[in-house]
Amino acid sequence: AQSVAQPEDQVNVAEGNPLTVKCTYSVSGNPYLFWYVQYPNRGLQFLLKYITGDNLVKGSYGFEAEFNKSQTSFHLKKPSALVSDSALYFCAVIGIRVDKLIFGAGTRLAVHP
Amino acid sequence: GAVVSQHPSRVICKSGTSVKIECRSLDFQATTMFWYRQFPKQSLMLMATSNEGSKATYEQGVEKDKFLINHASLTLSTLTVTSAHPEDSSFYICSARDKSGVYGYTFGSGTRLTVV
């Protein structure tokens, strides 16, 4: 069975500092990995995805994520956090034979001025 | 880019009534639609998957007769919550995918359902 783990319920970062939101996955075969952001009472906005190719994926709003196959991780990063980055972040995975997105529990990012 | 329009954004209904939520793909053909439910401060729970022109596939534990899903066209899917109860109050989100094979999932903006 495929699954996604986001070990941190909340991440607190000072504005201007780098941020990391962690994600590990479990899936049979090669994974397709996604990051989404959700603002209050809104749907999910796509940030980036890894399908194949370079392990470092660059996405929207200055975010990037690094696919690490040996550690089965896909951590989300940003070099310099903004207060407006404060939101709920979801990591998601689909396996090669399954077309359903499976979401992690979500991590709330709080960026303080 | 791909846009999915979901309506209404908020709805309040009385117990025992039915509520319909619409999800439309505006600039692409959504061969597959997914319906999720999200409880406060929790992740998204997949309720069902529907392919255009065929019956929806429901996840384990989701009542088919309570959550009716129709995907009659390539641009429209609806979720009807029948005989609503307060415990059905939740945030419902749809997601659409085209058949291009790029694995792009586009999400609607969600519907906040409150049953009183």
Coordinates of N, CA, C and O in Angstrom, one line a residue, chain A residues 48-106:
Chain A
L48 N 4.6 21.9 -7.0 CA 5.6 21.3 -7.8 C 5.4 19.8 -7.8 O 4.6 19.3 -7.0
K49 N 6.0 19.1 -8.7 CA 5.9 17.6 -8.8 C 7.2 17.0 -9.3 O 8.0 17.7 -10.0
Y50 N 7.4 15.8 -8.9 CA 8.5 15.0 -9.4 C 7.9 13.8 -10.1 O 7.2 13.0 -9.5
I51 N 8.3 13.6 -11.4 CA 7.9 12.5 -12.2 C 9.1 11.6 -12.5 O 9.2 10.5 -12.2
T52 N 10.1 12.3 -13.1 CA 11.4 11.7 -13.4 C 12.4 12.8 -13.7 O 12.0 13.9 -13.8
G53 N 13.6 12.4 -13.9 CA 14.6 13.4 -14.2 C 15.4 13.9 -13.0 O 15.7 13.2 -12.1
D54 N 15.7 15.2 -13.1 CA 16.6 15.8 -12.0 C 15.9 15.6 -10.6 O 14.7 15.8 -10.5
N55 N 16.7 15.3 -9.7 CA 16.2 15.1 -8.3 C 15.7 16.4 -7.7 O 14.9 16.4 -6.8
L56 N 16.3 17.5 -8.1 CA 15.9 18.8 -7.6 C 14.8 19.4 -8.5 O 15.1 19.7 -9.7
V57 N 13.7 19.6 -7.9 CA 12.6 20.1 -8.7 C 12.2 21.5 -8.2 O 12.1 21.8 -7.0
K58 N 12.1 22.4 -9.2 CA 11.8 23.8 -8.8 C 10.3 24.1 -9.1 O 9.8 23.6 -10.2
G59 N 9.6 24.8 -8.2 CA 8.2 25.0 -8.4 C 7.8 26.4 -8.3 O 8.6 27.4 -8.5
S60 N 6.6 26.6 -7.9 CA 6.0 27.9 -7.8 C 6.4 28.7 -6.6 O 6.8 28.0 -5.6
Y61 N 6.4 30.0 -6.6 CA 6.6 30.9 -5.5 C 8.0 30.7 -4.8 O 8.2 30.9 -3.6
G62 N 9.0 30.2 -5.6 CA 10.3 30.0 -5.1 C 10.6 28.7 -4.3 O 11.7 28.6 -3.8
F63 N 9.6 27.9 -4.3 CA 9.8 26.6 -3.6 C 10.5 25.6 -4.5 O 10.4 25.6 -5.7
E64 N 11.2 24.7 -3.9 CA 11.8 23.6 -4.5 C 11.7 22.3 -3.6 O 11.5 22.5 -2.4
A65 N 12.0 21.2 -4.2 CA 11.9 20.0 -3.5 C 13.0 19.0 -4.0 O 13.3 19.0 -5.2
E66 N 13.6 18.2 -3.1 CA 14.6 17.3 -3.6 C 14.1 15.9 -3.4 O 13.8 15.4 -2.3
F67 N 14.1 15.1 -4.5 CA 13.8 13.7 -4.4 C 15.0 12.9 -4.0 O 16.1 13.0 -4.7
N68 N 14.9 12.1 -3.0 CA 15.9 11.3 -2.5 C 15.4 9.8 -2.4 O 14.7 9.5 -1.5
K69 N 15.8 9.0 -3.4 CA 15.3 7.7 -3.5 C 15.8 6.8 -2.4 O 15.0 6.0 -1.9
S70 N 17.0 6.9 -2.0 CA 17.5 6.1 -1.0 C 16.9 6.3 0.4 O 16.7 5.4 1.2
Q71 N 16.5 7.6 0.6 CA 15.9 7.9 1.9 C 14.3 8.0 1.7 O 13.6 8.3 2.7
T72 N 13.8 7.7 0.5 CA 12.4 7.8 0.2 C 11.8 9.1 0.8 O 10.8 9.1 1.4
S73 N 12.5 10.2 0.4 CA 12.0 11.5 0.9 C 11.8 12.5 -0.2 O 12.4 12.3 -1.3
F74 N 11.0 13.5 0.0 CA 10.8 14.5 -0.9 C 10.5 15.8 -0.2 O 9.4 16.3 -0.1
H75 N 11.5 16.3 0.5 CA 11.3 17.5 1.4 C 11.2 18.8 0.6 O 11.9 19.0 -0.4
L76 N 10.3 19.6 1.0 CA 10.0 20.9 0.4 C 10.9 22.0 1.0 O 11.0 22.0 2.3
K77 N 11.5 22.8 0.2 CA 12.4 23.8 0.7 C 12.2 25.2 0.1 O 11.7 25.3 -1.1
K78 N 12.6 26.2 0.8 CA 12.6 27.5 0.2 C 13.8 28.3 0.9 O 13.9 28.3 2.1
P79 N 14.6 29.0 0.1 CA 15.8 29.6 0.7 C 15.5 30.7 1.7 O 16.2 31.0 2.7
S80 N 14.4 31.5 1.4 CA 14.1 32.6 2.3 C 12.6 32.7 2.4 O 11.8 33.0 1.5
A81 N 12.1 32.4 3.6 CA 10.7 32.4 3.9 C 10.0 33.8 3.9 O 10.6 34.7 4.4
L82 N 8.8 33.8 3.5 CA 7.9 35.0 3.6 C 6.8 34.8 4.5 O 6.3 33.6 4.6
V83 N 6.3 35.9 5.2 CA 5.1 35.7 6.0 C 3.9 35.1 5.2 O 3.2 34.3 5.7
S84 N 3.8 35.5 4.0 CA 2.7 35.1 3.1 C 2.9 33.6 2.8 O 1.9 33.0 2.2
D85 N 4.0 33.0 3.1 CA 4.1 31.5 2.9 C 3.3 30.7 4.0 O 3.2 29.5 3.8
S86 N 2.9 31.4 5.0 CA 2.2 30.7 6.1 C 0.9 30.1 5.6 O 0.0 30.8 5.0
A87 N 0.8 28.8 5.7 CA -0.3 28.0 5.1 C -0.1 26.6 5.5 O 0.8 26.2 6.3
L88 N -1.0 25.7 5.0 CA -1.0 24.3 5.2 C -0.4 23.6 4.0 O -0.9 23.9 2.9
Y89 N 0.6 22.8 4.2 CA 1.3 22.2 3.0 C 1.1 20.7 3.1 O 1.2 20.0 4.1
F90 N 0.7 20.1 1.9 CA 0.5 18.7 1.7 C 1.4 18.1 0.7 O 1.6 18.6 -0.4
C91 N 2.0 17.0 1.1 CA 2.8 16.1 0.2 C 1.8 15.0 -0.2 O 1.0 14.6 0.5
A92 N 2.0 14.6 -1.5 CA 1.1 13.6 -2.0 C 1.9 12.7 -3.0 O 2.9 13.1 -3.5
V93 N 1.4 11.4 -3.1 CA 2.1 10.5 -4.0 C 1.1 9.6 -4.7 O 0.0 9.4 -4.3
I94 N 1.5 9.3 -5.9 CA 0.7 8.2 -6.6 C 1.8 7.2 -7.1 O 2.9 7.5 -7.4
G95 N 1.4 5.9 -7.1 CA 2.2 4.9 -7.6 C 2.0 4.7 -9.1 O 1.0 5.2 -9.7
I96 N 2.9 4.0 -9.8 CA 2.8 4.0 -11.2 C 1.5 3.3 -11.7 O 1.1 3.5 -12.8
R97 N 0.9 2.4 -10.9 CA -0.2 1.7 -11.4 C -1.5 2.2 -10.7 O -2.6 1.6 -10.9
V98 N -1.4 3.2 -10.0 CA -2.6 3.7 -9.3 C -2.7 5.2 -9.6 O -1.7 5.9 -9.6
D99 N -3.9 5.6 -9.9 CA -4.0 7.0 -10.3 C -4.6 7.9 -9.2 O -4.9 9.1 -9.4
K100 N -4.7 7.4 -8.0 CA -5.2 8.2 -6.9 C -4.1 8.9 -6.1 O -3.2 8.2 -5.8
L101 N -4.3 10.2 -5.9 CA -3.4 10.9 -5.1 C -3.6 10.5 -3.6 O -4.7 10.6 -3.1
I102 N -2.6 10.1 -2.9 CA -2.7 9.9 -1.5 C -1.9 11.0 -0.8 O -0.7 11.2 -1.1
F103 N -2.6 11.6 0.2 CA -2.0 12.8 0.8 C -1.4 12.4 2.2 O -1.9 11.5 2.9
G104 N -0.4 13.2 2.5 CA 0.1 13.2 3.9 C -0.9 13.9 4.8 O -1.9 14.5 4.3
A105 N -0.6 14.0 6.1 CA -1.5 14.6 7.1 C -1.4 16.1 7.0 O -2.3 16.8 7.5
G106 N -0.4 16.6 6.3 CA -0.3 18.1 6.2 C 0.6 18.7 7.3 O 0.7 18.1 8.4

